Amino acid sequence: QVQLVESGGGLVQAGGALRLSCAASGRSISNYAMGWFRQAPGKEREFVARIRSGGSTFYTDSVKGRFTISRDNAKSTVWLQMNSLKPEDTAVYYCARARAGIIPLGQQDYDNWGQGTQVTVSS
């Protein structure tokens, strides 16, 4: 079991930036895909971005060109750089580790989740 702890959330004005961190402990994440998800009030949790163990990335359309996911396996840390933030980006952001040996296609493919960090973007 790996423990994931997110940090870096907060209140920011529209157009601003935040950098979220996900620190892993207990088990290595180097051989696993990692993902960021978010859940806005009254909505279901949705996929934001994914990075595979080799570094390839994938984003949901609404954040392409604004968000960047990255990782440092030696530090067991994954980041989500969020630029040009919009009020609709307001949500609790979660970090998750995918199941071993797969390319995750949905939330069901992730088996370790953090507690989340709140991001609020004011207009």
PDB file of N, CA, C and O in Angstrom, residues 5 15 26 38 40 46 50 57 67 70 77 79 85 89-90 104 111 114 122-123:
ATOM      1  N   VAL A   5      -0.133  11.947  -0.421  1.00  0.00           N
ATOM      2  CA  VAL A   5      -0.522  13.174   0.261  1.00  0.00           C
ATOM      3  C   VAL A   5      -0.395  14.342  -0.706  1.00  0.00           C
ATOM      4  O   VAL A   5       0.704  14.649  -1.174  1.00  0.00           O
ATOM      5  N   GLY A  15      -7.011  33.358 -13.877  1.00  0.00           N
ATOM      6  CA  GLY A  15      -5.807  33.722 -14.597  1.00  0.00           C
ATOM      7  C   GLY A  15      -4.530  33.400 -13.846  1.00  0.00           C
ATOM      8  O   GLY A  15      -3.437  33.456 -14.424  1.00  0.00           O
ATOM      9  N   GLY A  26       5.757   4.782   1.515  1.00  0.00           N
ATOM     10  CA  GLY A  26       5.371   3.409   1.779  1.00  0.00           C
ATOM     11  C   GLY A  26       5.760   2.443   0.675  1.00  0.00           C
ATOM     12  O   GLY A  26       6.220   1.342   0.946  1.00  0.00           O
ATOM     13  N   ARG A  38     -10.260  15.430 -10.201  1.00  0.00           N
ATOM     14  CA  ARG A  38     -10.866  16.519  -9.432  1.00  0.00           C
ATOM     15  C   ARG A  38     -12.361  16.280  -9.290  1.00  0.00           C
ATOM     16  O   ARG A  38     -12.990  15.621 -10.124  1.00  0.00           O
ATOM     17  N   ALA A  40     -15.686  18.688  -8.364  1.00  0.00           N
ATOM     18  CA  ALA A  40     -16.309  19.969  -8.061  1.00  0.00           C
ATOM     19  C   ALA A  40     -17.572  19.738  -7.242  1.00  0.00           C
ATOM     20  O   ALA A  40     -18.151  18.642  -7.278  1.00  0.00           O
ATOM     21  N   GLU A  46     -13.775  13.607 -11.768  1.00  0.00           N
ATOM     22  CA  GLU A  46     -13.392  13.473 -13.165  1.00  0.00           C
ATOM     23  C   GLU A  46     -11.882  13.441 -13.322  1.00  0.00           C
ATOM     24  O   GLU A  46     -11.133  13.973 -12.506  1.00  0.00           O
ATOM     25  N   ARG A  50      -2.755  12.369 -16.600  1.00  0.00           N
ATOM     26  CA  ARG A  50      -2.110  11.123 -16.260  1.00  0.00           C
ATOM     27  C   ARG A  50      -0.682  11.160 -16.761  1.00  0.00           C
ATOM     28  O   ARG A  50      -0.397  11.731 -17.833  1.00  0.00           O
ATOM     29  N   THR A  57       2.384  11.587 -21.174  1.00  0.00           N
ATOM     30  CA  THR A  57       1.291  12.264 -20.481  1.00  0.00           C
ATOM     31  C   THR A  57       0.016  12.276 -21.321  1.00  0.00           C
ATOM     32  O   THR A  57       0.050  12.135 -22.548  1.00  0.00           O
ATOM     33  N   PHE A  67      -2.522  23.008 -18.050  1.00  0.00           N
ATOM     34  CA  PHE A  67      -1.994  22.181 -16.965  1.00  0.00           C
ATOM     35  C   PHE A  67      -0.860  21.311 -17.480  1.00  0.00           C
ATOM     36  O   PHE A  67      -0.875  20.862 -18.634  1.00  0.00           O
ATOM     37  N   SER A  70       3.854  16.234 -14.119  1.00  0.00           N
ATOM     38  CA  SER A  70       5.243  15.795 -14.175  1.00  0.00           C
ATOM     39  C   SER A  70       5.519  14.922 -12.952  1.00  0.00           C
ATOM     40  O   SER A  70       4.709  14.860 -12.021  1.00  0.00           O
ATOM     41  N   THR A  77       7.441  11.804  -6.121  1.00  0.00           N
ATOM     42  CA  THR A  77       6.548  12.961  -6.144  1.00  0.00           C
ATOM     43  C   THR A  77       6.013  13.186  -7.552  1.00  0.00           C
ATOM     44  O   THR A  77       6.737  13.014  -8.540  1.00  0.00           O
ATOM     45  N   TRP A  79       3.650  16.161  -9.705  1.00  0.00           N
ATOM     46  CA  TRP A  79       3.163  17.547  -9.629  1.00  0.00           C
ATOM     47  C   TRP A  79       2.097  17.795 -10.690  1.00  0.00           C
ATOM     48  O   TRP A  79       2.059  17.112 -11.735  1.00  0.00           O
ATOM     49  N   LEU A  85      -5.735  29.651 -14.631  1.00  0.00           N
ATOM     50  CA  LEU A  85      -6.851  29.012 -13.944  1.00  0.00           C
ATOM     51  C   LEU A  85      -8.163  29.744 -14.177  1.00  0.00           C
ATOM     52  O   LEU A  85      -8.186  30.981 -14.307  1.00  0.00           O
ATOM     53  N   ASP A  89     -12.329  25.547 -12.765  1.00  0.00           N
ATOM     54  CA  ASP A  89     -11.318  24.611 -12.260  1.00  0.00           C
ATOM     55  C   ASP A  89     -11.458  24.385 -10.754  1.00  0.00           C
ATOM     56  O   ASP A  89     -10.747  23.549 -10.190  1.00  0.00           O
ATOM     57  N   THR A  90     -12.349  25.122 -10.117  1.00  0.00           N
ATOM     58  CA  THR A  90     -12.558  24.966  -8.687  1.00  0.00           C
ATOM     59  C   THR A  90     -13.033  23.558  -8.361  1.00  0.00           C
ATOM     60  O   THR A  90     -14.015  23.071  -8.930  1.00  0.00           O
ATOM     61  N   PRO A 104      -3.818   3.001 -17.416  1.00  0.00           N
ATOM     62  CA  PRO A 104      -5.136   3.287 -16.847  1.00  0.00           C
ATOM     63  C   PRO A 104      -6.038   4.029 -17.833  1.00  0.00           C
ATOM     64  O   PRO A 104      -5.615   4.977 -18.491  1.00  0.00           O
ATOM     65  N   ASP A 111      -5.893   2.361  -7.786  1.00  0.00           N
ATOM     66  CA  ASP A 111      -6.221   1.659  -6.550  1.00  0.00           C
ATOM     67  C   ASP A 111      -5.671   2.314  -5.289  1.00  0.00           C
ATOM     68  O   ASP A 111      -5.866   1.787  -4.192  1.00  0.00           O
ATOM     69  N   GLY A 114      -5.146   9.720  -2.704  1.00  0.00           N
ATOM     70  CA  GLY A 114      -4.887  10.653  -1.624  1.00  0.00           C
ATOM     71  C   GLY A 114      -6.180  11.232  -1.083  1.00  0.00           C
ATOM     72  O   GLY A 114      -7.273  10.907  -1.560  1.00  0.00           O
ATOM     73  N   SER A 122     -11.314  32.234  -7.944  1.00  0.00           N
ATOM     74  CA  SER A 122     -12.316  33.293  -7.883  1.00  0.00           C
ATOM     75  C   SER A 122     -12.334  34.078  -9.187  1.00  0.00           C
ATOM     76  O   SER A 122     -11.304  34.241  -9.848  1.00  0.00           O
ATOM     77  N   SER A 123     -13.505  34.570  -9.523  1.00  0.00           N
ATOM     78  CA  SER A 123     -13.652  35.321 -10.787  1.00  0.00           C
ATOM     79  C   SER A 123     -13.397  36.800 -10.576  1.00  0.00           C
ATOM     80  O   SER A 123     -13.270  37.285  -9.467  1.00  0.00           O
TER      81      SER A 123
END
